[in-house]
Amino acid sequence: MAAWSDSGRENPQPCRDGDNGKFELIARDGRARIGKLHTSHGVLETPALLPVINPNIRTIEPREMWDRYGIQGLITNSYIIWKHDDLKRHAMEKGVHDLIDYPGVVMTDSGTFQSYVYGDVEVGVEEIVEFQRSIGVDIATMLDVFSRPDMTEREVKEAVETTIERCETSLKAAQGVMLNGPIQGGIYRDLRKQSAQGMGQFDFAVHPIGGIVPIMEQHRYKDLAKIMLSTIGDLPPERPRHMFGCGHPMLFAMLIALGADLFDSAAYALFARDDRLLSPQGTYRLSDLHAWPELVPCIVHHTPEEVRKMGDDERTNLLARYNLEVTLAELSRCKQAVHEGTIWQLAEQRSHQHPALREAFLWLTTRPFSSRISTDVIDDLILDDRSAARDHHPYGGIWEDDWSNIINMQTPRRKKGERWGGEDTRSRPHVLAARRQLHRRWKPMTSNRCDVLILNGKPGPWRQRCDLLVLRLKHVLPDLEIFVQTPLGLLPYSLEDLNPFAQVDGPTWLWKRRLNTLLLRQGLQRFNVDADRIVILDVGQESLIQKASSLLIKHGLLKDEIIVDDEVLPVLRDHLRRRQIIDKMAVLLNLDYEHATSLVDSCTYIIGGTGRVKNVIDKKGRHIVSPRLTDGGLSMTDLGSKAIFELRAKLPAEGEEFNPNSGRGEGPPVLVVNQDAVEFILRGRNVFHGFVSACDSWLKAGEACLILDEDGALIGHGIAQCDANEALRFKKGIAVRTRSDFSKSMK
Ligand code: GUN
């Protein structure tokens, strides 16, 4: 047992021998993640803020950071320690943890920032890393070359290349100590990519994004977003990404959504010295305040007036605590949002706090290509800041792939309804991902060229309101395709309960859109439907069948009123159910329509209390899938995974590049585990990273997958926690949450 410190907070436990430097993911929301970095001074849970400690001026004692604030890691500057003889002697004799009296994870910087502020530094590339190692830091930093935003492209290129040239020497000097490999590249997309790819080749533990301090100081948040977009996707996913010098809580949500794991900042202390207060809403001056923007524990017994009257040291100290507490609270909100799958929603809310942040957010989410993806739901009558941002976008399509990768990493479905937050809601990345999945995988039943009926005007559930109408229509017009107009876009009627489309938590007028046939036609084309005639039925209180009859007659689709003998209704209902299951198999499990149809052929159903299908039983009597009530999804059973796997033609090659759009119609992606893991998976245990030997390129976090042994036999199924790029790269953590237990079900 570790000793208790004076105040009662236990010192951290060192990680297990083989785990030092490993990073594992606990939860994620697309590119945003909750992780754990394992070190010999405990676990650093991410996203985390590493407060900057100046060993000469300690506004808040590091010990208090540990004891009172639960801060698991901090950053100090090895160059400052190296330059001061007394600090250097102490650190070399007793270690950096003793020098600053802190038991947690200590990261040190190398002096690069000093070179940016003061010109050159006197220390050598090898020397500064050796020094950091010798004083026992947990994560050291190599001496990178700072790239300023005002540098020419040639100068920045040189900074990037010189930094890369220094990697080998630096890593050798680190002798296995975790090392930061900073990414430079200024505001040049290609140079950021070159830096990320070049640095990523070396064995660094963490990749800080460097050269961003002046960009943040100048509030150039759009440039910051571009830096993130161009860099993160090119870094090895199994390493944490650190934002060098970023500690303003207003930026956390957007940066975490774009993939940041670590932040460091002296802002809490520097702003305090200047009588300024940090907050997720922006920065406040103490002189302007009548009440506290956030009521945090350190301030509850003081009014702003009282604090203004305090002496300099007392005031600075109190405001530094205030800033730290507010910053930590925002980080905690961000973590909760990642767990809930709402980090983009939080970024959306924060974007309103500063015009430059709003500009960055709109630039990300409303660029011309993203509007192309969502034309079917963008109402040309909406003239808000979103459409204005689209019109003024100067960059064309060069960012298309980078943004597309963010969308591709999103799990389309959420456990809860989609909370409406204005027009931004329509282009939340997971909504775009859901739409993309639908457009790519859903197909009209008979022909691409068909008549279409659009149900408009009311929120779901539509089955209660419209099932009888749909059944009758299918009898008289078997080729008619029926869609529902949701606030998030068109939804095939067969998928009427699918999250997020069907579960929008907002005012009912959202469902009463004035529909424009031209836009509808374009929207339908994304579903591969070349609509002959489009009929819009406003679902109101009146008799739907009569209303639909007269509309369809008016448009020439029908000659007479819809009259269907009640006796045929059970058969029609059976057809509709079959279609619903087939469409869900195609969209959610990536099955080819032919395969899905053959699986569902002669199926029977167990119907639940609400009249909905509970279980689907195939012709061999196997319970294969169950529709989920919560999100309109489809859960595979163990026998279902077997039936689905039997349709699979070929096995994956090792380490395929992530491409969620590949393998169309080939079923859920497959992940192969090595022999050591097989007996555990068969008993329902999760698949851990380190035991994965191959996977399909369309393996995606949050989606169902099949688990095979190396001989190609099915041993389980579950929900992937990683994508194809990550499956083989991470060495710790859960790769698949297994949902099966073949030791019981396959007896
Ligand atoms: N601190 C703030 N920015 C930087 C950077 O680009 N490199 C290093 N090493 N430290 C920093």
PDB file of N, CA, C and O and ligand atoms in Angstrom, residues 109-110 112-113 141-142 144 146 182 184 210-211 213 244-245, ligand 1:
ATOM      1  N   ASP A 109       8.543  20.472 -20.523  1.00  0.00           N
ATOM      2  CA  ASP A 109       8.792  21.030 -21.856  1.00  0.00           C
ATOM      3  C   ASP A 109      10.293  21.269 -21.978  1.00  0.00           C
ATOM      4  O   ASP A 109      11.038  21.210 -20.995  1.00  0.00           O
ATOM      5  N   SER A 110      10.716  21.583 -23.214  1.00  0.00           N
ATOM      6  CA  SER A 110      12.142  21.500 -23.521  1.00  0.00           C
ATOM      7  C   SER A 110      12.877  22.824 -23.680  1.00  0.00           C
ATOM      8  O   SER A 110      14.083  22.830 -23.823  1.00  0.00           O
ATOM      9  N   THR A 112      11.699  25.033 -26.100  1.00  0.00           N
ATOM     10  CA  THR A 112      11.310  25.545 -27.418  1.00  0.00           C
ATOM     11  C   THR A 112      10.499  26.825 -27.285  1.00  0.00           C
ATOM     12  O   THR A 112      10.690  27.784 -28.045  1.00  0.00           O
ATOM     13  N   PHE A 113       9.589  26.841 -26.316  1.00  0.00           N
ATOM     14  CA  PHE A 113       8.746  28.021 -26.163  1.00  0.00           C
ATOM     15  C   PHE A 113       9.589  29.241 -25.769  1.00  0.00           C
ATOM     16  O   PHE A 113       9.338  30.350 -26.246  1.00  0.00           O
ATOM     17  N   THR A 141      10.001  16.226 -23.383  1.00  0.00           N
ATOM     18  CA  THR A 141       9.711  16.823 -24.695  1.00  0.00           C
ATOM     19  C   THR A 141      11.020  17.069 -25.433  1.00  0.00           C
ATOM     20  O   THR A 141      11.977  17.576 -24.839  1.00  0.00           O
ATOM     21  N   MET A 142      11.039  16.712 -26.691  1.00  0.00           N
ATOM     22  CA  MET A 142      12.231  17.005 -27.496  1.00  0.00           C
ATOM     23  C   MET A 142      12.283  18.506 -27.823  1.00  0.00           C
ATOM     24  O   MET A 142      11.287  19.216 -27.677  1.00  0.00           O
ATOM     25  N   ASP A 144      11.878  20.899 -30.230  1.00  0.00           N
ATOM     26  CA  ASP A 144      11.327  21.108 -31.575  1.00  0.00           C
ATOM     27  C   ASP A 144      11.609  22.538 -32.023  1.00  0.00           C
ATOM     28  O   ASP A 144      12.075  23.359 -31.235  1.00  0.00           O
ATOM     29  N   PHE A 146       9.923  25.919 -33.212  1.00  0.00           N
ATOM     30  CA  PHE A 146       8.613  26.587 -33.166  1.00  0.00           C
ATOM     31  C   PHE A 146       8.282  27.188 -34.535  1.00  0.00           C
ATOM     32  O   PHE A 146       9.094  27.906 -35.119  1.00  0.00           O
ATOM     33  N   PRO A 182       6.420  16.925 -30.851  1.00  0.00           N
ATOM     34  CA  PRO A 182       5.517  18.029 -31.240  1.00  0.00           C
ATOM     35  C   PRO A 182       5.327  18.140 -32.759  1.00  0.00           C
ATOM     36  O   PRO A 182       6.243  17.898 -33.536  1.00  0.00           O
ATOM     37  N   GLN A 184       4.607  20.586 -35.794  1.00  0.00           N
ATOM     38  CA  GLN A 184       4.696  21.987 -36.216  1.00  0.00           C
ATOM     39  C   GLN A 184       4.043  22.105 -37.598  1.00  0.00           C
ATOM     40  O   GLN A 184       3.392  21.187 -38.047  1.00  0.00           O
ATOM     41  N   GLY A 210       2.059  21.866 -31.702  1.00  0.00           N
ATOM     42  CA  GLY A 210       2.849  23.037 -31.314  1.00  0.00           C
ATOM     43  C   GLY A 210       2.572  24.240 -32.200  1.00  0.00           C
ATOM     44  O   GLY A 210       1.848  24.154 -33.205  1.00  0.00           O
ATOM     45  N   GLY A 211       3.150  25.357 -31.816  1.00  0.00           N
ATOM     46  CA  GLY A 211       3.053  26.574 -32.628  1.00  0.00           C
ATOM     47  C   GLY A 211       1.674  27.194 -32.650  1.00  0.00           C
ATOM     48  O   GLY A 211       1.341  27.949 -33.567  1.00  0.00           O
ATOM     49  N   VAL A 213       0.205  28.856 -29.857  1.00  0.00           N
ATOM     50  CA  VAL A 213      -0.023  29.924 -28.861  1.00  0.00           C
ATOM     51  C   VAL A 213      -0.330  31.274 -29.533  1.00  0.00           C
ATOM     52  O   VAL A 213      -1.346  31.898 -29.225  1.00  0.00           O
ATOM     53  N   PHE A 244      -0.457  22.246 -27.020  1.00  0.00           N
ATOM     54  CA  PHE A 244       0.581  22.992 -26.315  1.00  0.00           C
ATOM     55  C   PHE A 244       0.132  24.424 -26.030  1.00  0.00           C
ATOM     56  O   PHE A 244      -0.153  25.194 -26.955  1.00  0.00           O
ATOM     57  N   GLY A 245       0.053  24.766 -24.755  1.00  0.00           N
ATOM     58  CA  GLY A 245      -0.223  26.157 -24.383  1.00  0.00           C
ATOM     59  C   GLY A 245      -1.686  26.541 -24.480  1.00  0.00           C
ATOM     60  O   GLY A 245      -2.014  27.725 -24.494  1.00  0.00           O
TER      61      GLY A 245
HETATM   62  N1  GUN B   1       4.751  25.445 -25.720  1.00  0.00           N
HETATM   63  C1  GUN B   1       3.850  26.146 -26.438  1.00  0.00           C
HETATM   64  N2  GUN B   1       4.029  25.910 -27.767  1.00  0.00           N
HETATM   65  C2  GUN B   1       5.054  25.045 -27.877  1.00  0.00           C
HETATM   66  C3  GUN B   1       5.689  24.413 -28.984  1.00  0.00           C
HETATM   67  O1  GUN B   1       5.339  24.610 -30.149  1.00  0.00           O
HETATM   68  N3  GUN B   1       6.717  23.558 -28.684  1.00  0.00           N
HETATM   69  C4  GUN B   1       7.109  23.301 -27.396  1.00  0.00           C
HETATM   70  N4  GUN B   1       8.093  22.437 -27.182  1.00  0.00           N
HETATM   71  N5  GUN B   1       6.523  23.893 -26.351  1.00  0.00           N
HETATM   72  C5  GUN B   1       5.504  24.746 -26.585  1.00  0.00           C
END
